[in-house]
CSV table of C-alpha atoms in Angstrom, one decimal:
chain,number,residue,atom,x,y,z
V,1,UNK,CA,-4.8,-13.1,-1.0
V,2,UNK,CA,-2.9,-12.3,2.4
V,3,UNK,CA,0.7,-11.2,2.1
V,4,UNK,CA,3.1,-10.3,4.7
V,5,UNK,CA,5.9,-7.7,3.2
V,6,UNK,CA,7.0,-4.3,4.0
V,7,UNK,CA,4.8,-1.0,3.4
V,8,UNK,CA,5.2,2.9,3.1
V,9,UNK,CA,2.4,4.8,4.0
V,10,UNK,CA,1.1,8.7,3.8
V,11,UNK,CA,1.2,10.6,6.8
V,12,UNK,CA,-1.9,12.6,6.5
V,13,UNK,CA,-2.5,14.0,9.8
V,14,UNK,CA,-1.0,14.4,12.9
V,15,UNK,CA,2.7,15.3,13.8
V,16,UNK,CA,4.2,14.0,10.6
V,17,UNK,CA,1.9,15.5,8.4
V,18,UNK,CA,2.8,15.5,4.5
V,19,UNK,CA,5.5,13.0,5.6
V,20,UNK,CA,5.8,9.1,5.3
V,21,UNK,CA,5.6,5.9,7.3
V,22,UNK,CA,7.4,2.9,6.7
V,23,UNK,CA,7.0,-0.7,8.0
V,24,UNK,CA,9.7,-2.9,6.8
V,25,UNK,CA,9.0,-6.5,6.2
V,26,UNK,CA,7.7,-8.2,8.0
V,27,UNK,CA,5.3,-5.5,9.4
V,28,UNK,CA,3.1,-4.8,6.1
V,29,UNK,CA,0.3,-6.5,5.7
V,30,UNK,CA,-1.9,-6.9,2.2
V,31,UNK,CA,-5.2,-8.5,1.9
V,32,UNK,CA,-6.8,-7.9,-1.7
V,33,UNK,CA,-10.5,-10.0,-1.8
V,34,UNK,CA,-14.1,-9.7,-1.6
V,35,UNK,CA,-13.9,-6.4,-4.3
V,36,UNK,CA,-11.6,-4.5,-1.4
V,37,UNK,CA,-8.2,-3.9,-0.5
V,38,UNK,CA,-6.6,-3.5,2.9
V,39,UNK,CA,-3.1,-2.5,3.7
V,40,UNK,CA,-1.7,-2.0,7.3
V,41,UNK,CA,1.0,-2.1,9.7
V,42,UNK,CA,1.8,-4.1,12.4
V,43,UNK,CA,3.0,-1.5,14.7
V,44,UNK,CA,2.3,-0.4,18.2
V,45,UNK,CA,-0.7,1.2,18.6
V,46,UNK,CA,0.5,4.7,19.9
V,47,UNK,CA,3.1,5.0,17.2
V,48,UNK,CA,0.5,4.3,14.8
V,49,UNK,CA,-2.1,6.8,16.3
V,50,UNK,CA,0.7,9.2,16.7
V,51,UNK,CA,2.3,9.5,13.1
V,52,UNK,CA,-1.0,10.1,11.3
V,53,UNK,CA,-0.5,7.7,8.8
V,54,UNK,CA,-3.8,5.8,8.1
V,55,UNK,CA,-4.3,2.3,6.7
V,56,UNK,CA,-5.6,1.9,3.2
V,57,UNK,CA,-9.1,0.0,2.8
V,58,UNK,CA,-10.9,0.8,-0.4
V,59,UNK,CA,-12.8,-0.8,-3.3
V,60,UNK,CA,-12.2,-0.2,-7.2
V,61,UNK,CA,-14.2,3.0,-6.6
V,62,UNK,CA,-11.7,4.2,-4.4
V,63,UNK,CA,-8.2,3.2,-5.5
V,64,UNK,CA,-7.7,4.9,-8.8
V,65,UNK,CA,-4.7,3.0,-10.1
V,66,UNK,CA,-2.5,-0.4,-9.0
V,67,UNK,CA,0.7,-0.3,-10.4
V,68,UNK,CA,4.6,-2.4,-10.1
V,69,UNK,CA,6.7,0.1,-8.5
V,70,UNK,CA,10.5,0.1,-7.4
V,71,UNK,CA,11.4,1.9,-4.3
V,72,UNK,CA,14.7,4.3,-4.1
V,73,UNK,CA,17.2,1.3,-3.7
V,74,UNK,CA,15.5,-0.9,-6.6
V,75,UNK,CA,13.3,-2.8,-4.0
V,76,UNK,CA,10.2,-4.6,-5.7
V,77,UNK,CA,6.7,-3.5,-4.8
V,78,UNK,CA,3.1,-2.8,-5.6
V,79,UNK,CA,1.6,1.0,-5.9
V,80,UNK,CA,-1.6,2.1,-4.7
V,81,UNK,CA,-2.7,5.5,-5.9
V,82,UNK,CA,-6.2,6.6,-4.4
V,83,UNK,CA,-9.0,8.9,-6.0
V,84,UNK,CA,-7.7,11.5,-3.7
V,85,UNK,CA,-3.9,11.2,-5.1
V,86,UNK,CA,-2.5,9.5,-2.0
V,87,UNK,CA,0.1,6.8,-2.7
V,88,UNK,CA,0.4,3.5,-0.8
V,89,UNK,CA,3.5,1.4,-1.3
V,90,UNK,CA,3.8,-2.9,-0.4
V,91,UNK,CA,7.3,-4.1,-1.0
V,92,UNK,CA,7.2,-7.9,-2.2
V,93,UNK,CA,8.8,-10.1,-4.7
V,94,UNK,CA,5.3,-11.2,-5.5
V,95,UNK,CA,4.4,-8.5,-7.6
V,96,UNK,CA,2.7,-9.9,-10.4
V,97,UNK,CA,0.4,-12.1,-8.0
V,98,UNK,CA,-0.7,-9.0,-6.4
V,99,UNK,CA,-1.3,-7.5,-9.6
V,100,UNK,CA,-3.4,-10.2,-11.1
V,101,UNK,CA,-5.2,-10.5,-7.9
V,102,UNK,CA,-6.0,-6.7,-7.9
V,103,UNK,CA,-7.1,-7.2,-11.8
V,104,UNK,CA,-9.4,-9.8,-11.0
V,105,UNK,CA,-11.2,-8.2,-8.2
V,106,UNK,CA,-12.1,-4.9,-10.3
V,107,UNK,CA,-9.5,-2.8,-9.6
V,108,UNK,CA,-7.7,-0.2,-12.1
V,109,UNK,CA,-4.5,-2.0,-13.1
V,110,UNK,CA,-1.3,-0.5,-15.2
V,111,UNK,CA,1.6,-2.3,-16.1
V,112,UNK,CA,4.0,0.4,-16.2
V,113,UNK,CA,6.5,0.4,-13.4
V,114,UNK,CA,6.5,3.6,-11.6
V,115,UNK,CA,9.2,4.8,-9.2
V,116,UNK,CA,8.4,5.7,-5.3
């Protein structure tokens, strides 16, 4: 499964350490398949490197939880929490499809809606 939407990433290094990078629709890309989940942003390379944000690429062992979420303005999405505690968000109207696909790929899924 490959979907386009919005995305929000933790900045874990670089100029914005501890901050977040937001990529509005259609700049977020989520791919789920072959036991992996990959979330990235289509951004200009220099901006991405300068931000310190890393794309998410993980297996069920590396992703602690996948969950439905709501953004600050009520935007629907899917949250992904890594075993290190970093949270990534993918904004989409197809939350149930993403959650079901992740469940079928072996990821731990919660049905509890969390807020960003």
